[in-house]
mmCIF file of C-alpha atoms in Angstrom:
data_model
loop_
_atom_site.group_PDB
_atom_site.id
_atom_site.type_symbol
_atom_site.label_atom_id
_atom_site.label_comp_id
_atom_site.label_asym_id
_atom_site.label_seq_id
_atom_site.Cartn_x
_atom_site.Cartn_y
_atom_site.Cartn_z
ATOM 1 C CA MET A 264 33.241 -17.673 104.220
ATOM 2 C CA ALA A 265 29.831 -17.241 102.566
ATOM 3 C CA LYS A 266 28.951 -19.458 99.627
ATOM 4 C CA THR A 267 28.413 -17.845 96.231
ATOM 5 C CA ASN A 268 25.176 -18.212 94.309
ATOM 6 C CA SER A 269 26.695 -20.880 92.034
ATOM 7 C CA GLU A 270 28.039 -22.863 94.990
ATOM 8 C CA ASN A 271 24.694 -23.254 96.707
ATOM 9 C CA LYS A 272 22.900 -23.750 93.361
ATOM 10 C CA ARG A 273 20.194 -21.179 94.042
ATOM 11 C CA PRO A 274 18.575 -19.987 90.818
ATOM 12 C CA THR A 275 18.630 -16.330 89.875
ATOM 13 C CA TRP A 276 15.333 -14.509 90.403
ATOM 14 C CA ASP A 277 14.660 -14.595 86.664
ATOM 15 C CA ARG A 278 15.278 -18.365 86.494
ATOM 16 C CA TYR A 279 13.201 -18.901 89.654
ATOM 17 C CA PHE A 280 10.162 -17.108 88.211
ATOM 18 C CA LEU A 281 10.624 -18.699 84.778
ATOM 19 C CA ASN A 282 10.617 -22.127 86.475
ATOM 20 C CA ILE A 283 7.309 -21.269 88.158
ATOM 21 C CA THR A 284 5.989 -20.116 84.781
ATOM 22 C CA LYS A 285 6.845 -23.549 83.378
ATOM 23 C CA ASP A 286 4.489 -25.107 85.942
ATOM 24 C CA VAL A 287 1.763 -22.599 85.035
ATOM 25 C CA SER A 288 2.122 -23.613 81.373
ATOM 26 C CA GLU A 289 1.086 -27.178 82.270
ATOM 27 C CA ARG A 290 -2.522 -25.940 82.620
ATOM 28 C CA SER A 291 -2.604 -25.034 78.903
ATOM 29 C CA ASN A 292 -5.366 -26.709 76.923
ATOM 30 C CA CYS A 293 -3.964 -26.116 73.445
ATOM 31 C CA VAL A 294 -3.109 -29.235 71.411
ATOM 32 C CA CYS A 295 -0.048 -27.553 69.869
ATOM 33 C CA VAL A 296 1.786 -25.714 72.658
ATOM 34 C CA LYS A 297 2.042 -25.310 76.406
ATOM 35 C CA ILE A 298 2.597 -21.650 77.257
ATOM 36 C CA GLY A 299 2.348 -19.928 80.608
ATOM 37 C CA ALA A 300 2.835 -16.377 81.810
ATOM 38 C CA ILE A 301 3.196 -14.805 85.214
ATOM 39 C CA ILE A 302 3.374 -11.170 86.223
ATOM 40 C CA VAL A 303 5.768 -10.286 89.045
ATOM 41 C CA LYS A 304 6.461 -7.080 90.930
ATOM 42 C CA ASP A 305 8.876 -6.658 93.830
ATOM 43 C CA LYS A 306 9.543 -10.424 93.767
ATOM 44 C CA ARG A 307 5.829 -11.200 94.307
ATOM 45 C CA ILE A 308 3.607 -13.005 91.815
ATOM 46 C CA LEU A 309 0.635 -10.787 90.985
ATOM 47 C CA SER A 310 -1.073 -12.857 88.302
ATOM 48 C CA THR A 311 -0.770 -15.986 86.189
ATOM 49 C CA GLY A 312 -2.167 -17.073 82.837
ATOM 50 C CA TYR A 313 -1.841 -19.912 80.376
ATOM 51 C CA VAL A 314 -2.961 -20.626 76.828
ATOM 52 C CA GLY A 315 -6.561 -21.660 77.019
ATOM 53 C CA ALA A 316 -10.065 -21.296 75.699
ATOM 54 C CA PRO A 317 -12.260 -18.592 77.240
ATOM 55 C CA ARG A 318 -13.913 -19.578 80.523
ATOM 56 C CA LYS A 319 -16.879 -21.941 80.185
ATOM 57 C CA THR A 320 -16.194 -22.774 76.514
ATOM 58 C CA LYS A 321 -14.884 -25.982 74.914
ATOM 59 C CA ASP A 322 -11.138 -26.031 74.384
ATOM 60 C CA CYS A 323 -9.058 -27.763 71.721
ATOM 61 C CA LEU A 324 -8.246 -30.739 73.942
ATOM 62 C CA GLU A 325 -11.970 -31.350 74.525
ATOM 63 C CA ARG A 326 -12.647 -30.975 70.797
ATOM 64 C CA GLY A 327 -9.622 -33.070 69.849
ATOM 65 C CA SER A 328 -8.385 -30.651 67.204
ATOM 66 C CA CYS A 329 -6.818 -27.287 66.472
ATOM 67 C CA LEU A 330 -9.069 -24.991 64.459
ATOM 68 C CA ARG A 331 -6.088 -23.060 63.056
ATOM 69 C CA ARG A 332 -4.509 -26.250 61.725
ATOM 70 C CA GLU A 333 -7.820 -27.431 60.295
ATOM 71 C CA LEU A 334 -8.000 -24.128 58.397
ATOM 72 C CA ASN A 335 -4.251 -24.308 57.507
ATOM 73 C CA ILE A 336 -3.552 -20.888 59.026
ATOM 74 C CA PRO A 337 0.197 -20.262 59.438
ATOM 75 C CA SER A 338 1.651 -19.115 62.756
ATOM 76 C CA GLY A 339 1.556 -15.397 63.262
ATOM 77 C CA HIS A 340 -1.592 -14.860 61.200
ATOM 78 C CA ARG A 341 -5.322 -14.574 61.892
ATOM 79 C CA TYR A 342 -5.092 -14.782 65.705
ATOM 80 C CA GLU A 343 -8.830 -14.196 65.903
ATOM 81 C CA LEU A 344 -9.366 -17.690 64.468
ATOM 82 C CA CYS A 345 -8.049 -19.519 67.496
ATOM 83 C CA ARG A 346 -10.093 -21.047 70.295
ATOM 84 C CA SER A 347 -7.477 -19.994 72.860
ATOM 85 C CA VAL A 348 -6.535 -16.798 74.591
ATOM 86 C CA HIS A 349 -2.767 -16.262 74.814
ATOM 87 C CA ALA A 350 -1.057 -16.775 78.176
ATOM 88 C CA GLU A 351 0.093 -13.144 78.286
ATOM 89 C CA GLN A 352 -3.446 -11.926 77.672
ATOM 90 C CA ASN A 353 -4.845 -14.232 80.343
ATOM 91 C CA ALA A 354 -2.277 -13.031 82.895
ATOM 92 C CA ILE A 355 -3.251 -9.402 82.185
ATOM 93 C CA ILE A 356 -6.983 -10.265 82.246
ATOM 94 C CA ASN A 357 -6.652 -12.209 85.506
ATOM 95 C CA ALA A 358 -4.901 -9.268 87.165
ATOM 96 C CA ALA A 359 -7.693 -6.947 86.006
ATOM 97 C CA ARG A 360 -10.393 -9.345 87.272
ATOM 98 C CA ALA A 361 -8.707 -9.322 90.683
ATOM 99 C CA GLY A 362 -8.220 -5.541 90.682
ATOM 100 C CA VAL A 363 -4.433 -5.848 90.807
ATOM 101 C CA SER A 364 -2.251 -3.145 89.265
ATOM 102 C CA ILE A 365 0.510 -4.606 87.111
ATOM 103 C CA GLU A 366 2.092 -1.295 86.143
ATOM 104 C CA GLU A 367 5.915 -1.423 86.341
ATOM 105 C CA ALA A 368 5.872 -5.214 86.818
ATOM 106 C CA ASP A 369 7.761 -7.877 84.858
ATOM 107 C CA MET A 370 6.161 -10.633 82.800
ATOM 108 C CA TYR A 371 7.664 -14.114 82.511
ATOM 109 C CA ILE A 372 6.663 -16.362 79.608
ATOM 110 C CA PHE A 373 7.530 -20.035 79.220
ATOM 111 C CA GLY A 374 6.669 -22.132 76.188
ATOM 112 C CA ARG A 375 7.176 -25.461 74.563
ATOM 113 C CA LYS A 376 5.783 -27.246 71.526
ATOM 114 C CA THR A 377 3.676 -30.329 72.221
ATOM 115 C CA LEU A 378 2.023 -31.078 68.874
ATOM 116 C CA GLY A 379 1.960 -34.727 67.856
ATOM 117 C CA GLY A 380 3.681 -35.933 71.017
ATOM 118 C CA GLU A 381 6.647 -33.635 70.524
ATOM 119 C CA ASP A 382 7.985 -31.973 73.651
ATOM 120 C CA SER A 383 10.555 -29.333 72.824
ATOM 121 C CA LEU A 384 11.317 -25.880 74.122
ATOM 122 C CA ILE A 385 10.638 -22.981 71.764
ATOM 123 C CA ASP A 386 11.987 -19.478 71.404
ATOM 124 C CA ILE A 387 8.935 -17.857 72.951
ATOM 125 C CA VAL A 388 8.191 -14.273 71.888
ATOM 126 C CA PRO A 389 4.973 -12.322 72.473
ATOM 127 C CA CYS A 390 2.871 -11.849 69.343
ATOM 128 C CA PHE A 391 2.091 -8.335 68.111
ATOM 129 C CA ILE A 392 -1.277 -8.252 69.880
ATOM 130 C CA CYS A 393 0.289 -9.332 73.173
ATOM 131 C CA LYS A 394 3.133 -6.840 72.725
ATOM 132 C CA LYS A 395 0.601 -4.021 72.384
ATOM 133 C CA MET A 396 -1.258 -5.201 75.482
ATOM 134 C CA ILE A 397 1.999 -5.504 77.437
ATOM 135 C CA ILE A 398 2.987 -1.968 76.448
ATOM 136 C CA ASN A 399 -0.406 -0.546 77.426
ATOM 137 C CA ALA A 400 -0.429 -2.482 80.724
ATOM 138 C CA GLY A 401 2.787 -0.716 81.751
ATOM 139 C CA ILE A 402 4.943 -3.859 82.013
ATOM 140 C CA ASN A 403 8.678 -3.088 82.300
ATOM 141 C CA ARG A 404 10.379 -6.278 81.128
ATOM 142 C CA VAL A 405 9.384 -9.531 79.448
ATOM 143 C CA ILE A 406 11.519 -12.541 80.323
ATOM 144 C CA CYS A 407 11.197 -15.605 78.043
ATOM 145 C CA ASN A 408 12.733 -19.026 77.628
ATOM 146 C CA THR A 409 14.603 -20.005 74.480
ATOM 147 C CA LYS A 410 14.702 -23.358 72.702
ATOM 148 C CA ASP A 411 18.151 -23.994 74.203
ATOM 149 C CA ASP A 412 16.859 -23.361 77.761
ATOM 150 C CA GLN A 413 18.379 -19.914 78.064
ATOM 151 C CA ILE A 414 16.675 -16.702 79.162
ATOM 152 C CA ARG A 415 15.884 -13.847 76.800
ATOM 153 C CA ILE A 416 14.937 -10.479 78.273
ATOM 154 C CA PHE A 417 13.018 -7.801 76.404
ATOM 155 C CA GLU A 418 12.883 -4.238 77.706
ATOM 156 C CA VAL A 419 9.371 -3.058 76.863
ATOM 157 C CA GLU A 420 10.535 0.551 76.600
ATOM 158 C CA GLN A 421 12.801 -0.609 73.755
ATOM 159 C CA TRP A 422 9.742 -1.884 71.846
ATOM 160 C CA VAL A 423 8.128 1.523 72.303
ATOM 161 C CA SER A 424 11.286 3.292 71.151
ATOM 162 C CA ASP A 425 11.664 0.995 68.133
ATOM 163 C CA TRP A 426 8.034 1.467 67.104
ATOM 164 C CA LYS A 427 8.420 5.239 67.296
ATOM 165 C CA GLU A 428 11.247 5.039 64.750
ATOM 166 C CA ARG A 429 10.057 2.147 62.592
ATOM 167 C CA ASP A 430 6.807 0.325 62.016
ATOM 168 C CA MET A 431 5.901 -2.492 64.400
ATOM 169 C CA THR A 432 6.198 -5.141 61.666
ATOM 170 C CA ASP A 433 9.867 -4.328 61.139
ATOM 171 C CA ASP A 434 10.662 -7.017 63.709
ATOM 172 C CA MET A 435 8.828 -9.778 61.790
ATOM 173 C CA ASP A 436 12.065 -11.783 61.582
ATOM 174 C CA ILE A 437 11.759 -12.818 65.243
ATOM 175 C CA TYR A 438 8.561 -14.728 64.425
ATOM 176 C CA SER A 439 10.129 -17.683 62.654
ATOM 177 C CA THR A 440 7.586 -20.390 63.524
ATOM 178 C CA LYS A 441 6.131 -21.916 60.385
ATOM 179 C CA TYR A 442 4.072 -25.043 59.967
ATOM 180 C CA ASN A 443 1.966 -26.932 57.519
ATOM 181 C CA LYS A 444 -0.427 -29.844 57.757
ATOM 182 C CA THR A 445 2.319 -32.449 57.319
ATOM 183 C CA GLU A 446 3.832 -31.545 60.695
ATOM 184 C CA ASP A 447 0.759 -32.870 62.510
ATOM 185 C CA LYS A 448 1.923 -36.408 63.373
ATOM 186 C CA ARG A 449 -1.622 -37.403 64.413
ATOM 187 C CA GLN A 450 -2.725 -37.549 60.752
#
């Protein structure tokens, strides 16, 4: 008799690719988070990306500080005042640099908070800018980790449908990350 998936402990495809995304996140050079993204089509990895400063520039680890925290900018605001490029953006950019079509692919995103020596999973959700890029890139699904190590799947077509009916900011409640200067345990 053949063994079932749970008997031979093989991960599902979504868990398999999310586990790989976790390794990609280790390349992040943000002092606050480790986030990685991979783009997969037909069970093949097409592109990877992680949170990091633009090529050939100094990152937050090299500088020893987070510009957004120095300026007391809350999460979800003023993305342009960050030294890093988001993992999702880098995965899309890296595919474009390689001339790889990512239309109808899936994107996996893994993230955890690392500020001040903390190491905890987070409910990772693409920001509004990344959501718009994901929609325009033709991605089908976005698969993310949660803070309790579960998998959350977003159907990109649902975002499009929702935004046709309501404004894009109507889903602000999913962006619950807040911080202030007192959270930075280095101070």
